Amino acid sequence: NAGVTQTPKFQVLKTGQSMTLQCAQDMNHNSMYWYRQDPGMGLRLIYYSASEGTTDKGEVPNGYNVSRLNKREFSLRLESAAPSQTSVYFCASSEWGEWETQYFGPGTRLLVL
Amino acid sequence: QKEVEQNSGPLSVPEGAIASLNCTYSDRVSQSFFWYRQYSGKSPELIMSIYSNGDKEDGRFTAQLNKASQYVSLLIRDSQPSDSATYLCAVNNGNGNQFYFGTGTSLTVIP
């Protein structure tokens, strides 16, 4: 079991460029999440998908779009990158039930110049 | 007011001592509570979850929950240098998929 995988591990973009961060999980989890982590701000939820075919905004969705491609994959797209989007991005997944716990991927470090 | 608050630290304890990490949350309907450990440059790793008032023990870790005081804590007994990390408190408000994380407390265990 690979758990939650993310690609790429590291990316440098110029302002205005676009890119897609990929996430996949092999635990057959229903729910998937995208977070960003910034110094002093903690983890903040960008978008989540409770199940295949559904997505919802989290705390900081502006400037991002997501696609739940299938049960395994959940991608995050930056259409026009801005320096404020420089961050570490984590994907996570969890099993839907009464008590949920999340499992995180290794993260993508994004630098926008 | 932030949903989840933690002292950022840094907290330093000698090896073998008890480390005490604290977290408060603002939403009274919160139902489930988690402690994650995050080593520098790595992803968060779940170490404890707690859902009911009282204590829950797992090895050297004990989570304590007091819903009336909206307070959750993590005790690490016999602290080891390998416990040096940032500890994140997370809360789920019972409304499905909304998790709120604190900013984390940095712990250093001094050999």
CSV table of C-alpha atoms in Angstrom, one decimal:
chain,number,residue,atom,x,y,z
A,1,ASN,CA,0.0,0.0,0.0
A,2,ALA,CA,1.5,3.3,-1.1
A,3,GLY,CA,-1.2,5.3,0.9
A,4,VAL,CA,-1.5,8.8,-0.4
A,5,THR,CA,0.8,9.9,-3.2
A,6,GLN,CA,1.4,13.4,-4.6
A,7,THR,CA,3.1,14.7,-7.7
A,8,PRO,CA,5.2,16.7,-8.2
A,9,LYS,CA,7.3,16.9,-5.0
A,10,PHE,CA,8.6,20.3,-5.8
A,11,GLN,CA,7.7,22.9,-8.4
A,12,VAL,CA,8.8,26.5,-9.3
A,13,LEU,CA,6.3,28.6,-11.3
A,14,LYS,CA,6.3,32.1,-12.7
A,15,THR,CA,3.5,34.4,-11.8
A,16,GLY,CA,0.6,33.7,-14.2
A,17,GLN,CA,1.6,30.2,-15.1
A,18,SER,CA,-0.8,27.3,-14.5
A,19,MET,CA,-0.3,23.9,-13.1
A,20,THR,CA,-2.1,20.9,-11.7
A,21,LEU,CA,-1.1,19.1,-8.5
A,22,GLN,CA,-1.9,15.4,-8.6
A,23,CYS,CA,-3.0,13.2,-5.7
A,24,ALA,CA,-4.0,9.5,-5.5
A,25,GLN,CA,-4.8,7.2,-2.7
A,26,ASP,CA,-5.0,3.4,-2.7
A,27,MET,CA,-6.9,2.9,0.6
A,28,ASN,CA,-10.4,3.0,-1.0
A,29,HIS,CA,-11.3,6.1,1.0
A,30,ASN,CA,-14.3,8.1,0.0
A,31,SER,CA,-13.2,11.5,1.2
A,32,MET,CA,-10.2,13.5,-0.1
A,33,TYR,CA,-8.8,16.9,0.8
A,34,TRP,CA,-6.4,19.6,-0.3
A,35,TYR,CA,-4.7,21.7,2.3
A,36,ARG,CA,-2.0,24.4,2.2
A,37,GLN,CA,0.4,24.9,5.0
A,38,ASP,CA,2.1,28.3,5.6
A,39,PRO,CA,4.4,29.3,8.4
A,40,GLY,CA,2.4,30.6,11.4
A,41,MET,CA,-0.9,29.7,9.7
A,42,GLY,CA,-1.2,26.0,10.2
A,43,LEU,CA,-3.0,23.7,7.8
A,44,ARG,CA,-5.9,25.4,6.0
A,45,LEU,CA,-8.4,23.5,3.9
A,46,ILE,CA,-8.7,24.6,0.3
A,47,TYR,CA,-11.2,22.1,-1.1
A,48,TYR,CA,-12.5,18.7,-0.2
A,49,SER,CA,-14.5,15.9,-1.9
A,50,ALA,CA,-16.8,13.9,0.3
A,51,SER,CA,-17.2,11.3,-2.4
A,52,GLU,CA,-16.6,10.6,-6.0
A,53,GLY,CA,-18.4,13.2,-8.1
A,54,THR,CA,-18.7,15.9,-5.4
A,55,THR,CA,-16.4,18.8,-4.4
A,56,ASP,CA,-16.9,21.6,-1.9
A,57,LYS,CA,-15.0,24.7,-0.9
A,58,GLY,CA,-13.0,24.9,2.3
A,59,GLU,CA,-11.5,27.8,4.1
A,60,VAL,CA,-9.3,29.2,1.3
A,61,PRO,CA,-10.6,28.2,-2.1
A,62,ASN,CA,-9.9,31.4,-4.1
A,63,GLY,CA,-7.4,30.9,-7.0
A,64,TYR,CA,-7.9,27.1,-7.0
A,65,ASN,CA,-10.0,24.6,-8.8
A,66,VAL,CA,-10.3,20.8,-8.1
A,67,SER,CA,-11.4,17.7,-9.9
A,68,ARG,CA,-12.3,14.4,-8.4
A,69,LEU,CA,-11.4,12.3,-11.3
A,70,ASN,CA,-12.5,9.0,-9.7
A,71,LYS,CA,-12.5,7.5,-6.3
A,72,ARG,CA,-8.7,7.3,-6.2
A,73,GLU,CA,-7.7,10.7,-7.7
A,74,PHE,CA,-8.2,14.3,-6.6
A,75,SER,CA,-6.3,17.0,-8.4
A,76,LEU,CA,-5.8,20.7,-7.6
A,77,ARG,CA,-5.3,23.3,-10.3
A,78,LEU,CA,-3.9,26.7,-10.2
A,79,GLU,CA,-5.1,28.6,-13.3
A,80,SER,CA,-2.9,31.7,-12.9
A,81,ALA,CA,-0.3,31.3,-10.1
A,82,ALA,CA,0.4,34.2,-7.8
A,83,PRO,CA,3.3,34.6,-5.3
A,84,SER,CA,0.7,34.4,-2.5
A,85,GLN,CA,0.2,30.7,-3.5
A,86,THR,CA,3.8,29.8,-2.6
A,87,SER,CA,3.2,27.2,0.0
A,88,VAL,CA,3.4,23.5,0.8
A,89,TYR,CA,0.3,21.6,-0.4
A,90,PHE,CA,-0.9,18.4,1.2
A,91,CYS,CA,-3.4,16.0,0.0
A,92,ALA,CA,-5.2,13.8,2.5
A,93,SER,CA,-7.9,11.1,2.4
A,94,SER,CA,-10.2,9.6,5.0
A,95,GLU,CA,-12.8,6.9,5.3
A,96,TRP,CA,-16.3,8.1,5.8
A,97,GLY,CA,-17.9,7.0,9.0
A,98,GLU,CA,-18.9,8.3,12.3
A,99,TRP,CA,-15.4,9.1,13.3
A,100,GLU,CA,-13.0,10.2,10.6
A,101,THR,CA,-9.3,10.3,10.6
A,102,GLN,CA,-7.1,11.6,7.8
A,103,TYR,CA,-4.0,10.3,6.2
A,104,PHE,CA,-1.7,12.7,4.5
A,105,GLY,CA,0.5,12.5,1.4
A,106,PRO,CA,4.1,13.7,1.4
A,107,GLY,CA,3.3,17.2,0.1
A,108,THR,CA,4.2,19.4,-2.8
A,109,ARG,CA,6.4,22.4,-2.3
A,110,LEU,CA,5.4,25.2,-4.6
A,111,LEU,CA,7.3,28.4,-5.2
A,112,VAL,CA,5.7,31.1,-7.3
A,113,LEU,CA,8.1,33.8,-8.5
B,1,GLN,CA,-11.3,34.0,16.9
B,2,LYS,CA,-9.5,31.0,15.5
B,3,GLU,CA,-11.3,27.7,15.6
B,4,VAL,CA,-8.3,25.9,17.2
B,5,GLU,CA,-5.6,27.5,19.3
B,6,GLN,CA,-2.3,26.1,20.4
B,7,ASN,CA,0.8,27.7,22.0
B,8,SER,CA,3.4,27.8,19.2
B,9,GLY,CA,6.2,27.1,21.6
B,10,PRO,CA,8.9,26.2,21.4
B,11,LEU,CA,8.5,23.8,24.2
B,12,SER,CA,11.8,22.2,25.5
B,13,VAL,CA,11.9,19.3,27.9
B,14,PRO,CA,14.8,17.1,29.0
B,15,GLU,CA,14.9,13.5,27.9
B,16,GLY,CA,12.8,11.3,30.1
B,17,ALA,CA,10.5,14.1,31.2
B,18,ILE,CA,6.8,14.5,30.5
B,19,ALA,CA,5.9,16.9,27.7
B,20,SER,CA,2.5,18.5,28.0
B,21,LEU,CA,0.8,20.0,24.9
B,22,ASN,CA,-2.4,22.0,25.0
B,23,CYS,CA,-5.1,22.9,22.6
B,24,THR,CA,-8.4,24.8,22.9
B,25,TYR,CA,-11.2,25.0,20.4
B,26,SER,CA,-14.1,27.4,19.9
B,27,ASP,CA,-16.9,25.4,18.4
B,28,ARG,CA,-18.9,23.6,21.1
B,29,VAL,CA,-20.4,21.1,18.6
B,30,SER,CA,-16.9,19.7,17.8
B,31,GLN,CA,-17.1,15.9,18.1
B,32,SER,CA,-13.7,14.4,17.3
B,33,PHE,CA,-10.2,15.5,18.2
B,34,PHE,CA,-6.9,14.5,16.8
B,35,TRP,CA,-3.2,15.0,17.5
B,36,TYR,CA,-0.8,14.8,14.6
B,37,ARG,CA,3.0,14.8,14.7
B,38,GLN,CA,4.9,16.6,12.0
B,39,TYR,CA,8.7,16.3,11.6
B,40,SER,CA,10.4,19.1,9.8
B,41,GLY,CA,9.8,18.9,6.0
B,42,LYS,CA,7.5,15.9,6.4
B,43,SER,CA,3.7,15.4,6.3
B,44,PRO,CA,1.5,15.2,9.4
B,45,GLU,CA,1.2,11.8,10.9
B,46,LEU,CA,-1.8,10.9,13.1
B,47,ILE,CA,-0.7,9.7,16.6
B,48,MET,CA,-3.9,10.0,18.7
B,49,SER,CA,-7.6,10.5,18.3
B,50,ILE,CA,-10.1,11.0,21.1
B,51,TYR,CA,-13.9,11.4,21.0
B,52,SER,CA,-15.1,11.2,24.6
B,53,ASN,CA,-14.4,13.1,27.7
B,54,GLY,CA,-11.5,11.7,29.8
B,55,ASP,CA,-8.2,10.2,29.1
B,56,LYS,CA,-7.1,7.9,26.3
B,57,GLU,CA,-3.7,6.2,26.5
B,58,ASP,CA,-1.6,4.7,23.7
B,59,GLY,CA,1.9,3.7,24.8
B,60,ARG,CA,3.8,6.8,26.0
B,61,PHE,CA,1.0,9.1,24.7
B,62,THR,CA,-2.1,10.1,26.6
B,63,ALA,CA,-4.8,12.4,25.1
B,64,GLN,CA,-7.1,14.2,27.5
B,65,LEU,CA,-10.4,15.8,26.5
B,66,ASN,CA,-12.6,18.1,28.4
B,67,LYS,CA,-15.6,19.2,26.3
B,68,ALA,CA,-17.0,21.5,29.0
B,69,SER,CA,-13.8,23.5,29.0
B,70,GLN,CA,-13.3,23.0,25.2
B,71,TYR,CA,-9.8,21.7,25.9
B,72,VAL,CA,-7.8,18.9,24.6
B,73,SER,CA,-4.2,18.0,25.6
B,74,LEU,CA,-1.5,15.5,24.8
B,75,LEU,CA,1.0,14.1,27.3
B,76,ILE,CA,4.1,12.4,26.2
B,77,ARG,CA,5.7,10.4,29.0
B,78,ASP,CA,9.4,9.5,29.0
B,79,SER,CA,10.1,11.9,26.2
B,80,GLN,CA,12.7,10.9,23.7
B,81,PRO,CA,14.8,13.1,21.3
B,82,SER,CA,12.9,11.3,18.5
B,83,ASP,CA,9.7,13.0,19.8
B,84,SER,CA,11.2,16.4,18.8
B,85,ALA,CA,8.6,17.6,16.2
B,86,THR,CA,5.7,20.0,15.7
B,87,TYR,CA,2.4,18.7,17.2
B,88,LEU,CA,-0.8,19.7,15.5
B,89,CYS,CA,-4.2,19.6,17.2
B,90,ALA,CA,-7.1,19.1,14.9
B,91,VAL,CA,-10.9,19.2,15.4
B,92,ASN,CA,-13.8,17.9,13.4
B,93,ASN,CA,-17.0,19.7,14.0
B,94,GLY,CA,-19.2,16.7,13.2
B,95,ASN,CA,-20.4,18.3,10.0
B,96,GLY,CA,-18.7,15.7,7.9
B,97,ASN,CA,-15.5,16.9,6.2
B,98,GLN,CA,-14.5,20.2,7.9
B,99,PHE,CA,-11.4,19.7,9.9
B,100,TYR,CA,-9.7,22.6,11.6
B,101,PHE,CA,-6.1,22.6,12.6
B,102,GLY,CA,-4.1,24.6,15.1
B,103,THR,CA,-0.8,26.2,14.1
B,104,GLY,CA,1.1,23.6,16.0
B,105,THR,CA,3.4,23.5,19.0
B,106,SER,CA,7.1,22.9,18.4
B,107,LEU,CA,8.6,20.4,20.9
B,108,THR,CA,12.3,19.8,21.5
B,109,VAL,CA,13.5,17.0,23.7
B,110,ILE,CA,17.0,17.7,25.0
B,111,PRO,CA,19.3,14.6,25.4
